[in-house]
Amino acid sequence: MELVSCDTFVVLADKTESGEIIFGKNSDRPCGEIQEVVHYPSQSHQKDAKLKCTYIEIDQVEKTHAVILSKPEWMWGAEMGANEHGVVIGNEAVWNRLSNGSEDLIPRLLGMDLLRLGLERGATAREALDTITALLDTYGQGGQCSNIISDFSYHNSFLIADQKEAWVLETAEKLWVAELVTSGVRNISNCMSITTNITLCHPDLKPRAKKNGWWDGETDFNWCQVIGVTAGDLTDPGSRFSCGRKLLETGASQNKFTVSSMMSVLRDEPSGINRPSGNFPTAGSQVSILGKDGRVPCHWFTATPSPTRSIFKPFTFKM
């Protein structure tokens, strides 16, 4: 299967003109799928309440944060979004040595469900990450990822950010690694991108890797190599990952990156980051500036396909 889906980006405060973190994502989805932008207020829930996600029911928490989401209309979860505390998340489809066509179609939590749950339950980027990994360990990930393409499933990576920092979280089945990002630029696409710079990981990852012969237990633990995905996509200048990183680095080279700079990255067609047509067109886009020193975060959504032909509409939770 051709690796198709999305791209998510973050530029940290040291590289932006205003000193605020800037986030962006294009959501590329099967042609014909409707993507909507929706707002849900914060809510209190009864103790022992249950929550129906796209496919399965899980335990609800007593309070959920207000969120704005860009989501396929048929599923509970979301492709990208933000919450009232200035946390933003985008996810990507990834494949690895643990990908299993039939096993991955068993209904569990979709990556998009995990994204929304992270936003509803996490007041910081780290809290959102901890929420996602805990739910992944409890319920697993899986299920049909499209209402148009049959037998379409994948594992997920996430880029999570708040006003202070960003995290890249990459998963394979219930296993995961996370990388803390506090400066510079970072992006994710449809390939594993964490190598040896691992800040956190699933406690069973290294023992399982050694037991199964994926890792010798002595050399540096390289997630990309261990999980069965080479770094080819990371070094190929024609890949969307490499092109996206180059666009970020060029735009941030003078430490003057802006919201408009991120919109330009999302509108770039030669790289394949913006796909105005085809079987997996860009269905929606988000750009967020996450605030600083009392400045309120602001989130722009297209709510329409192809950012080249779309207007980014602003939203704040203080409106």
PDB file of N, CA, C and O in Angstrom, residues 237-309:
ATOM      1  N   PRO A 237      15.445  13.016  -0.048  1.00  0.00           N
ATOM      2  CA  PRO A 237      14.986  14.402  -0.201  1.00  0.00           C
ATOM      3  C   PRO A 237      13.651  14.515  -0.924  1.00  0.00           C
ATOM      4  O   PRO A 237      13.003  15.563  -0.866  1.00  0.00           O
ATOM      5  N   GLY A 238      13.224  13.442  -1.573  1.00  0.00           N
ATOM      6  CA  GLY A 238      11.935  13.482  -2.249  1.00  0.00           C
ATOM      7  C   GLY A 238      10.773  13.126  -1.366  1.00  0.00           C
ATOM      8  O   GLY A 238       9.619  13.246  -1.771  1.00  0.00           O
ATOM      9  N   SER A 239      11.040  12.664  -0.151  1.00  0.00           N
ATOM     10  CA  SER A 239       9.936  12.270   0.727  1.00  0.00           C
ATOM     11  C   SER A 239       9.276  13.498   1.335  1.00  0.00           C
ATOM     12  O   SER A 239       9.886  14.552   1.496  1.00  0.00           O
ATOM     13  N   ARG A 240       7.998  13.327   1.712  1.00  0.00           N
ATOM     14  CA  ARG A 240       7.284  14.441   2.342  1.00  0.00           C
ATOM     15  C   ARG A 240       7.914  14.807   3.676  1.00  0.00           C
ATOM     16  O   ARG A 240       7.940  15.979   4.060  1.00  0.00           O
ATOM     17  N   PHE A 241       8.430  13.818   4.390  1.00  0.00           N
ATOM     18  CA  PHE A 241       9.087  14.120   5.676  1.00  0.00           C
ATOM     19  C   PHE A 241      10.275  15.044   5.461  1.00  0.00           C
ATOM     20  O   PHE A 241      10.413  16.079   6.130  1.00  0.00           O
ATOM     21  N   SER A 242      11.136  14.699   4.532  1.00  0.00           N
ATOM     22  CA  SER A 242      12.330  15.507   4.284  1.00  0.00           C
ATOM     23  C   SER A 242      11.972  16.874   3.717  1.00  0.00           C
ATOM     24  O   SER A 242      12.539  17.898   4.109  1.00  0.00           O
ATOM     25  N   CYS A 243      11.018  16.886   2.780  1.00  0.00           N
ATOM     26  CA  CYS A 243      10.603  18.169   2.201  1.00  0.00           C
ATOM     27  C   CYS A 243       9.980  19.071   3.251  1.00  0.00           C
ATOM     28  O   CYS A 243      10.233  20.277   3.290  1.00  0.00           O
ATOM     29  N   GLY A 244       9.158  18.471   4.122  1.00  0.00           N
ATOM     30  CA  GLY A 244       8.532  19.265   5.166  1.00  0.00           C
ATOM     31  C   GLY A 244       9.546  19.851   6.124  1.00  0.00           C
ATOM     32  O   GLY A 244       9.445  21.019   6.513  1.00  0.00           O
ATOM     33  N   ARG A 245      10.530  19.052   6.509  1.00  0.00           N
ATOM     34  CA  ARG A 245      11.565  19.558   7.414  1.00  0.00           C
ATOM     35  C   ARG A 245      12.350  20.689   6.756  1.00  0.00           C
ATOM     36  O   ARG A 245      12.656  21.697   7.396  1.00  0.00           O
ATOM     37  N   LYS A 246      12.656  20.524   5.470  1.00  0.00           N
ATOM     38  CA  LYS A 246      13.400  21.576   4.774  1.00  0.00           C
ATOM     39  C   LYS A 246      12.595  22.867   4.713  1.00  0.00           C
ATOM     40  O   LYS A 246      13.139  23.967   4.898  1.00  0.00           O
ATOM     41  N   LEU A 247      11.290  22.765   4.460  1.00  0.00           N
ATOM     42  CA  LEU A 247      10.444  23.956   4.429  1.00  0.00           C
ATOM     43  C   LEU A 247      10.436  24.655   5.792  1.00  0.00           C
ATOM     44  O   LEU A 247      10.508  25.887   5.875  1.00  0.00           O
ATOM     45  N   LEU A 248      10.362  23.875   6.862  1.00  0.00           N
ATOM     46  CA  LEU A 248      10.388  24.462   8.206  1.00  0.00           C
ATOM     47  C   LEU A 248      11.723  25.138   8.482  1.00  0.00           C
ATOM     48  O   LEU A 248      11.775  26.276   8.988  1.00  0.00           O
ATOM     49  N   GLU A 249      12.813  24.442   8.167  1.00  0.00           N
ATOM     50  CA  GLU A 249      14.143  24.981   8.454  1.00  0.00           C
ATOM     51  C   GLU A 249      14.405  26.253   7.648  1.00  0.00           C
ATOM     52  O   GLU A 249      14.993  27.217   8.172  1.00  0.00           O
ATOM     53  N   THR A 250      13.953  26.278   6.410  1.00  0.00           N
ATOM     54  CA  THR A 250      14.131  27.480   5.587  1.00  0.00           C
ATOM     55  C   THR A 250      13.323  28.641   6.148  1.00  0.00           C
ATOM     56  O   THR A 250      13.831  29.758   6.297  1.00  0.00           O
ATOM     57  N   GLY A 251      12.075  28.370   6.498  1.00  0.00           N
ATOM     58  CA  GLY A 251      11.223  29.431   7.026  1.00  0.00           C
ATOM     59  C   GLY A 251      11.668  29.945   8.373  1.00  0.00           C
ATOM     60  O   GLY A 251      11.415  31.104   8.726  1.00  0.00           O
ATOM     61  N   ALA A 252      12.338  29.090   9.152  1.00  0.00           N
ATOM     62  CA  ALA A 252      12.755  29.467  10.504  1.00  0.00           C
ATOM     63  C   ALA A 252      14.223  29.868  10.581  1.00  0.00           C
ATOM     64  O   ALA A 252      14.739  30.106  11.678  1.00  0.00           O
ATOM     65  N   SER A 253      14.897  29.964   9.455  1.00  0.00           N
ATOM     66  CA  SER A 253      16.353  30.180   9.465  1.00  0.00           C
ATOM     67  C   SER A 253      16.763  31.497  10.103  1.00  0.00           C
ATOM     68  O   SER A 253      17.852  31.610  10.660  1.00  0.00           O
ATOM     69  N   GLN A 254      15.895  32.507  10.046  1.00  0.00           N
ATOM     70  CA  GLN A 254      16.198  33.809  10.640  1.00  0.00           C
ATOM     71  C   GLN A 254      15.456  34.028  11.963  1.00  0.00           C
ATOM     72  O   GLN A 254      15.369  35.159  12.443  1.00  0.00           O
ATOM     73  N   ASN A 255      14.897  32.943  12.503  1.00  0.00           N
ATOM     74  CA  ASN A 255      14.121  33.024  13.756  1.00  0.00           C
ATOM     75  C   ASN A 255      12.934  33.967  13.625  1.00  0.00           C
ATOM     76  O   ASN A 255      12.557  34.652  14.578  1.00  0.00           O
ATOM     77  N   LYS A 256      12.326  33.971  12.439  1.00  0.00           N
ATOM     78  CA  LYS A 256      11.210  34.882  12.159  1.00  0.00           C
ATOM     79  C   LYS A 256       9.976  34.136  11.658  1.00  0.00           C
ATOM     80  O   LYS A 256       9.150  34.698  10.945  1.00  0.00           O
ATOM     81  N   PHE A 257       9.864  32.868  12.015  1.00  0.00           N
ATOM     82  CA  PHE A 257       8.735  32.064  11.533  1.00  0.00           C
ATOM     83  C   PHE A 257       7.434  32.626  12.100  1.00  0.00           C
ATOM     84  O   PHE A 257       7.358  33.009  13.268  1.00  0.00           O
ATOM     85  N   THR A 258       6.387  32.655  11.264  1.00  0.00           N
ATOM     86  CA  THR A 258       5.102  33.228  11.644  1.00  0.00           C
ATOM     87  C   THR A 258       3.960  32.279  11.299  1.00  0.00           C
ATOM     88  O   THR A 258       4.158  31.239  10.661  1.00  0.00           O
ATOM     89  N   VAL A 259       2.761  32.666  11.698  1.00  0.00           N
ATOM     90  CA  VAL A 259       1.566  31.915  11.313  1.00  0.00           C
ATOM     91  C   VAL A 259       1.453  31.841   9.792  1.00  0.00           C
ATOM     92  O   VAL A 259       1.131  30.789   9.231  1.00  0.00           O
ATOM     93  N   SER A 260       1.733  32.945   9.118  1.00  0.00           N
ATOM     94  CA  SER A 260       1.695  32.946   7.655  1.00  0.00           C
ATOM     95  C   SER A 260       2.722  31.974   7.067  1.00  0.00           C
ATOM     96  O   SER A 260       2.460  31.329   6.046  1.00  0.00           O
ATOM     97  N   SER A 261       3.884  31.875   7.719  1.00  0.00           N
ATOM     98  CA  SER A 261       4.900  30.915   7.271  1.00  0.00           C
ATOM     99  C   SER A 261       4.348  29.492   7.326  1.00  0.00           C
ATOM    100  O   SER A 261       4.562  28.696   6.402  1.00  0.00           O
ATOM    101  N   MET A 262       3.642  29.165   8.404  1.00  0.00           N
ATOM    102  CA  MET A 262       3.089  27.817   8.529  1.00  0.00           C
ATOM    103  C   MET A 262       2.005  27.577   7.486  1.00  0.00           C
ATOM    104  O   MET A 262       1.920  26.481   6.908  1.00  0.00           O
ATOM    105  N   MET A 263       1.195  28.580   7.228  1.00  0.00           N
ATOM    106  CA  MET A 263       0.170  28.429   6.186  1.00  0.00           C
ATOM    107  C   MET A 263       0.816  28.171   4.828  1.00  0.00           C
ATOM    108  O   MET A 263       0.310  27.373   4.029  1.00  0.00           O
ATOM    109  N   SER A 264       1.945  28.822   4.581  1.00  0.00           N
ATOM    110  CA  SER A 264       2.660  28.596   3.317  1.00  0.00           C
ATOM    111  C   SER A 264       3.189  27.173   3.224  1.00  0.00           C
ATOM    112  O   SER A 264       3.154  26.554   2.150  1.00  0.00           O
ATOM    113  N   VAL A 265       3.686  26.640   4.342  1.00  0.00           N
ATOM    114  CA  VAL A 265       4.142  25.246   4.351  1.00  0.00           C
ATOM    115  C   VAL A 265       2.982  24.314   4.004  1.00  0.00           C
ATOM    116  O   VAL A 265       3.114  23.400   3.175  1.00  0.00           O
ATOM    117  N   LEU A 266       1.820  24.537   4.620  1.00  0.00           N
ATOM    118  CA  LEU A 266       0.670  23.672   4.378  1.00  0.00           C
ATOM    119  C   LEU A 266       0.134  23.802   2.962  1.00  0.00           C
ATOM    120  O   LEU A 266      -0.538  22.890   2.466  1.00  0.00           O
ATOM    121  N   ARG A 267       0.424  24.904   2.308  1.00  0.00           N
ATOM    122  CA  ARG A 267      -0.053  25.122   0.937  1.00  0.00           C
ATOM    123  C   ARG A 267       0.935  24.642  -0.123  1.00  0.00           C
ATOM    124  O   ARG A 267       0.663  24.759  -1.316  1.00  0.00           O
ATOM    125  N   ASP A 268       2.048  24.067   0.292  1.00  0.00           N
ATOM    126  CA  ASP A 268       3.085  23.664  -0.661  1.00  0.00           C
ATOM    127  C   ASP A 268       2.662  22.400  -1.417  1.00  0.00           C
ATOM    128  O   ASP A 268       2.519  21.329  -0.826  1.00  0.00           O
ATOM    129  N   GLU A 269       2.510  22.514  -2.719  1.00  0.00           N
ATOM    130  CA  GLU A 269       2.092  21.384  -3.546  1.00  0.00           C
ATOM    131  C   GLU A 269       3.252  20.549  -4.092  1.00  0.00           C
ATOM    132  O   GLU A 269       3.129  19.312  -4.148  1.00  0.00           O
ATOM    133  N   PRO A 270       4.392  21.136  -4.516  1.00  0.00           N
ATOM    134  CA  PRO A 270       5.472  20.308  -5.074  1.00  0.00           C
ATOM    135  C   PRO A 270       5.959  19.209  -4.137  1.00  0.00           C
ATOM    136  O   PRO A 270       6.349  18.126  -4.574  1.00  0.00           O
ATOM    137  N   SER A 271       5.924  19.459  -2.829  1.00  0.00           N
ATOM    138  CA  SER A 271       6.380  18.468  -1.848  1.00  0.00           C
ATOM    139  C   SER A 271       5.377  17.342  -1.645  1.00  0.00           C
ATOM    140  O   SER A 271       5.710  16.303  -1.069  1.00  0.00           O
ATOM    141  N   GLY A 272       4.131  17.552  -2.062  1.00  0.00           N
ATOM    142  CA  GLY A 272       3.071  16.596  -1.776  1.00  0.00           C
ATOM    143  C   GLY A 272       2.406  16.832  -0.438  1.00  0.00           C
ATOM    144  O   GLY A 272       1.481  16.107  -0.060  1.00  0.00           O
ATOM    145  N   ILE A 273       2.858  17.851   0.295  1.00  0.00           N
ATOM    146  CA  ILE A 273       2.241  18.170   1.588  1.00  0.00           C
ATOM    147  C   ILE A 273       0.807  18.641   1.393  1.00  0.00           C
ATOM    148  O   ILE A 273      -0.089  18.309   2.172  1.00  0.00           O
ATOM    149  N   ASN A 274       0.568  19.408   0.361  1.00  0.00           N
ATOM    150  CA  ASN A 274      -0.783  19.827  -0.012  1.00  0.00           C
ATOM    151  C   ASN A 274      -1.179  19.076  -1.273  1.00  0.00           C
ATOM    152  O   ASN A 274      -0.529  19.202  -2.306  1.00  0.00           O
ATOM    153  N   ARG A 275      -2.242  18.287  -1.177  1.00  0.00           N
ATOM    154  CA  ARG A 275      -2.739  17.549  -2.330  1.00  0.00           C
ATOM    155  C   ARG A 275      -4.165  18.026  -2.639  1.00  0.00           C
ATOM    156  O   ARG A 275      -5.128  17.624  -1.976  1.00  0.00           O
ATOM    157  N   PRO A 276      -4.323  18.878  -3.651  1.00  0.00           N
ATOM    158  CA  PRO A 276      -5.651  19.404  -3.959  1.00  0.00           C
ATOM    159  C   PRO A 276      -6.560  18.406  -4.668  1.00  0.00           C
ATOM    160  O   PRO A 276      -7.754  18.680  -4.829  1.00  0.00           O
ATOM    161  N   SER A 277      -6.018  17.255  -5.088  1.00  0.00           N
ATOM    162  CA  SER A 277      -6.844  16.278  -5.798  1.00  0.00           C
ATOM    163  C   SER A 277      -6.256  14.890  -5.566  1.00  0.00           C
ATOM    164  O   SER A 277      -5.309  14.717  -4.798  1.00  0.00           O
ATOM    165  N   GLY A 278      -6.810  13.892  -6.245  1.00  0.00           N
ATOM    166  CA  GLY A 278      -6.316  12.532  -6.119  1.00  0.00           C
ATOM    167  C   GLY A 278      -7.144  11.694  -5.164  1.00  0.00           C
ATOM    168  O   GLY A 278      -8.193  12.134  -4.669  1.00  0.00           O
ATOM    169  N   ASN A 279      -6.670  10.477  -4.894  1.00  0.00           N
ATOM    170  CA  ASN A 279      -7.417   9.553  -4.044  1.00  0.00           C
ATOM    171  C   ASN A 279      -7.364   9.923  -2.564  1.00  0.00           C
ATOM    172  O   ASN A 279      -8.221   9.517  -1.794  1.00  0.00           O
ATOM    173  N   PHE A 280      -6.332  10.674  -2.170  1.00  0.00           N
ATOM    174  CA  PHE A 280      -6.182  11.103  -0.778  1.00  0.00           C
ATOM    175  C   PHE A 280      -5.923  12.606  -0.748  1.00  0.00           C
ATOM    176  O   PHE A 280      -4.827  13.057  -0.423  1.00  0.00           O
ATOM    177  N   PRO A 281      -6.932  13.428  -1.051  1.00  0.00           N
ATOM    178  CA  PRO A 281      -6.706  14.881  -1.072  1.00  0.00           C
ATOM    179  C   PRO A 281      -6.627  15.460   0.335  1.00  0.00           C
ATOM    180  O   PRO A 281      -7.042  14.841   1.317  1.00  0.00           O
ATOM    181  N   THR A 282      -6.096  16.668   0.419  1.00  0.00           N
ATOM    182  CA  THR A 282      -6.072  17.396   1.690  1.00  0.00           C
ATOM    183  C   THR A 282      -7.489  17.858   2.004  1.00  0.00           C
ATOM    184  O   THR A 282      -8.055  18.696   1.310  1.00  0.00           O
ATOM    185  N   ALA A 283      -8.055  17.306   3.074  1.00  0.00           N
ATOM    186  CA  ALA A 283      -9.459  17.540   3.401  1.00  0.00           C
ATOM    187  C   ALA A 283      -9.658  18.692   4.377  1.00  0.00           C
ATOM    188  O   ALA A 283     -10.747  19.265   4.461  1.00  0.00           O
ATOM    189  N   GLY A 284      -8.620  19.036   5.130  1.00  0.00           N
ATOM    190  CA  GLY A 284      -8.724  20.119   6.097  1.00  0.00           C
ATOM    191  C   GLY A 284      -7.349  20.467   6.624  1.00  0.00           C
ATOM    192  O   GLY A 284      -6.416  19.664   6.550  1.00  0.00           O
ATOM    193  N   SER A 285      -7.207  21.677   7.144  1.00  0.00           N
ATOM    194  CA  SER A 285      -5.916  22.155   7.634  1.00  0.00           C
ATOM    195  C   SER A 285      -6.111  22.957   8.913  1.00  0.00           C
ATOM    196  O   SER A 285      -7.151  23.581   9.123  1.00  0.00           O
ATOM    197  N   GLN A 286      -5.073  22.944   9.749  1.00  0.00           N
ATOM    198  CA  GLN A 286      -5.075  23.701  11.001  1.00  0.00           C
ATOM    199  C   GLN A 286      -3.726  24.363  11.207  1.00  0.00           C
ATOM    200  O   GLN A 286      -2.680  23.760  10.971  1.00  0.00           O
ATOM    201  N   VAL A 287      -3.753  25.611  11.665  1.00  0.00           N
ATOM    202  CA  VAL A 287      -2.565  26.321  12.131  1.00  0.00           C
ATOM    203  C   VAL A 287      -2.901  26.921  13.484  1.00  0.00           C
ATOM    204  O   VAL A 287      -3.973  27.508  13.661  1.00  0.00           O
ATOM    205  N   SER A 288      -2.003  26.774  14.454  1.00  0.00           N
ATOM    206  CA  SER A 288      -2.232  27.322  15.791  1.00  0.00           C
ATOM    207  C   SER A 288      -0.993  28.046  16.279  1.00  0.00           C
ATOM    208  O   SER A 288       0.128  27.573  16.074  1.00  0.00           O
ATOM    209  N   ILE A 289      -1.209  29.191  16.926  1.00  0.00           N
ATOM    210  CA  ILE A 289      -0.142  29.864  17.657  1.00  0.00           C
ATOM    211  C   ILE A 289      -0.538  29.789  19.126  1.00  0.00           C
ATOM    212  O   ILE A 289      -1.674  30.123  19.499  1.00  0.00           O
ATOM    213  N   LEU A 290       0.383  29.315  19.979  1.00  0.00           N
ATOM    214  CA  LEU A 290      -0.026  28.797  21.274  1.00  0.00           C
ATOM    215  C   LEU A 290       0.090  29.763  22.447  1.00  0.00           C
ATOM    216  O   LEU A 290      -0.096  29.365  23.594  1.00  0.00           O
ATOM    217  N   GLY A 291       0.372  31.034  22.163  1.00  0.00           N
ATOM    218  CA  GLY A 291       0.304  32.021  23.224  1.00  0.00           C
ATOM    219  C   GLY A 291       1.553  32.102  24.083  1.00  0.00           C
ATOM    220  O   GLY A 291       2.385  31.198  24.094  1.00  0.00           O
ATOM    221  N   LYS A 292       1.649  33.197  24.811  1.00  0.00           N
ATOM    222  CA  LYS A 292       2.801  33.437  25.690  1.00  0.00           C
ATOM    223  C   LYS A 292       2.525  34.683  26.516  1.00  0.00           C
ATOM    224  O   LYS A 292       1.978  35.670  26.013  1.00  0.00           O
ATOM    225  N   ASP A 293       2.920  34.662  27.788  1.00  0.00           N
ATOM    226  CA  ASP A 293       2.823  35.847  28.656  1.00  0.00           C
ATOM    227  C   ASP A 293       1.437  36.476  28.604  1.00  0.00           C
ATOM    228  O   ASP A 293       1.282  37.685  28.439  1.00  0.00           O
ATOM    229  N   GLY A 294       0.422  35.661  28.729  1.00  0.00           N
ATOM    230  CA  GLY A 294      -0.944  36.169  28.751  1.00  0.00           C
ATOM    231  C   GLY A 294      -1.600  36.276  27.394  1.00  0.00           C
ATOM    232  O   GLY A 294      -2.822  36.532  27.315  1.00  0.00           O
ATOM    233  N   ARG A 295      -0.842  36.119  26.326  1.00  0.00           N
ATOM    234  CA  ARG A 295      -1.447  36.126  24.994  1.00  0.00           C
ATOM    235  C   ARG A 295      -2.238  34.847  24.785  1.00  0.00           C
ATOM    236  O   ARG A 295      -1.767  33.756  25.054  1.00  0.00           O
ATOM    237  N   VAL A 296      -3.448  34.991  24.287  1.00  0.00           N
ATOM    238  CA  VAL A 296      -4.361  33.865  24.145  1.00  0.00           C
ATOM    239  C   VAL A 296      -4.004  33.057  22.902  1.00  0.00           C
ATOM    240  O   VAL A 296      -3.787  33.621  21.832  1.00  0.00           O
ATOM    241  N   PRO A 297      -3.936  31.730  22.999  1.00  0.00           N
ATOM    242  CA  PRO A 297      -3.729  30.922  21.799  1.00  0.00           C
ATOM    243  C   PRO A 297      -4.826  31.160  20.766  1.00  0.00           C
ATOM    244  O   PRO A 297      -5.987  31.401  21.125  1.00  0.00           O
ATOM    245  N   CYS A 298      -4.454  31.086  19.505  1.00  0.00           N
ATOM    246  CA  CYS A 298      -5.418  31.246  18.420  1.00  0.00           C
ATOM    247  C   CYS A 298      -5.226  30.102  17.435  1.00  0.00           C
ATOM    248  O   CYS A 298      -4.096  29.723  17.115  1.00  0.00           O
ATOM    249  N   HIS A 299      -6.329  29.564  16.961  1.00  0.00           N
ATOM    250  CA  HIS A 299      -6.324  28.397  16.089  1.00  0.00           C
ATOM    251  C   HIS A 299      -7.077  28.728  14.800  1.00  0.00           C
ATOM    252  O   HIS A 299      -8.207  29.197  14.841  1.00  0.00           O
ATOM    253  N   TRP A 300      -6.436  28.472  13.678  1.00  0.00           N
ATOM    254  CA  TRP A 300      -7.054  28.711  12.367  1.00  0.00           C
ATOM    255  C   TRP A 300      -7.370  27.373  11.708  1.00  0.00           C
ATOM    256  O   TRP A 300      -6.509  26.486  11.628  1.00  0.00           O
ATOM    257  N   PHE A 301      -8.590  27.226  11.206  1.00  0.00           N
ATOM    258  CA  PHE A 301      -9.004  26.029  10.489  1.00  0.00           C
ATOM    259  C   PHE A 301      -9.548  26.417   9.117  1.00  0.00           C
ATOM    260  O   PHE A 301     -10.225  27.441   8.976  1.00  0.00           O
ATOM    261  N   THR A 302      -9.286  25.573   8.118  1.00  0.00           N
ATOM    262  CA  THR A 302      -9.888  25.837   6.803  1.00  0.00           C
ATOM    263  C   THR A 302     -11.325  25.326   6.771  1.00  0.00           C
ATOM    264  O   THR A 302     -12.195  25.977   6.191  1.00  0.00           O
ATOM    265  N   ALA A 303     -11.573  24.151   7.347  1.00  0.00           N
ATOM    266  CA  ALA A 303     -12.894  23.507   7.303  1.00  0.00           C
ATOM    267  C   ALA A 303     -13.329  23.198   5.872  1.00  0.00           C
ATOM    268  O   ALA A 303     -14.500  22.901   5.635  1.00  0.00           O
ATOM    269  N   THR A 304     -12.396  23.254   4.942  1.00  0.00           N
ATOM    270  CA  THR A 304     -12.649  22.964   3.537  1.00  0.00           C
ATOM    271  C   THR A 304     -11.403  22.324   2.936  1.00  0.00           C
ATOM    272  O   THR A 304     -10.297  22.511   3.437  1.00  0.00           O
ATOM    273  N   PRO A 305     -11.556  21.570   1.838  1.00  0.00           N
ATOM    274  CA  PRO A 305     -10.405  20.921   1.209  1.00  0.00           C
ATOM    275  C   PRO A 305      -9.427  21.916   0.588  1.00  0.00           C
ATOM    276  O   PRO A 305      -9.815  23.021   0.210  1.00  0.00           O
ATOM    277  N   SER A 306      -8.175  21.483   0.481  1.00  0.00           N
ATOM    278  CA  SER A 306      -7.096  22.189  -0.209  1.00  0.00           C
ATOM    279  C   SER A 306      -6.825  23.573   0.372  1.00  0.00           C
ATOM    280  O   SER A 306      -7.546  24.533   0.076  1.00  0.00           O
ATOM    281  N   PRO A 307      -5.786  23.707   1.196  1.00  0.00           N
ATOM    282  CA  PRO A 307      -5.471  25.025   1.764  1.00  0.00           C
ATOM    283  C   PRO A 307      -5.099  26.070   0.721  1.00  0.00           C
ATOM    284  O   PRO A 307      -5.201  27.267   0.988  1.00  0.00           O
ATOM    285  N   THR A 308      -4.689  25.643  -0.473  1.00  0.00           N
ATOM    286  CA  THR A 308      -4.383  26.604  -1.537  1.00  0.00           C
ATOM    287  C   THR A 308      -5.626  27.383  -1.936  1.00  0.00           C
ATOM    288  O   THR A 308      -5.551  28.569  -2.264  1.00  0.00           O
ATOM    289  N   ARG A 309      -6.762  26.718  -1.888  1.00  0.00           N
ATOM    290  CA  ARG A 309      -8.018  27.343  -2.314  1.00  0.00           C
ATOM    291  C   ARG A 309      -8.888  27.745  -1.132  1.00  0.00           C
ATOM    292  O   ARG A 309     -10.048  28.122  -1.324  1.00  0.00           O
TER     293      ARG A 309
END
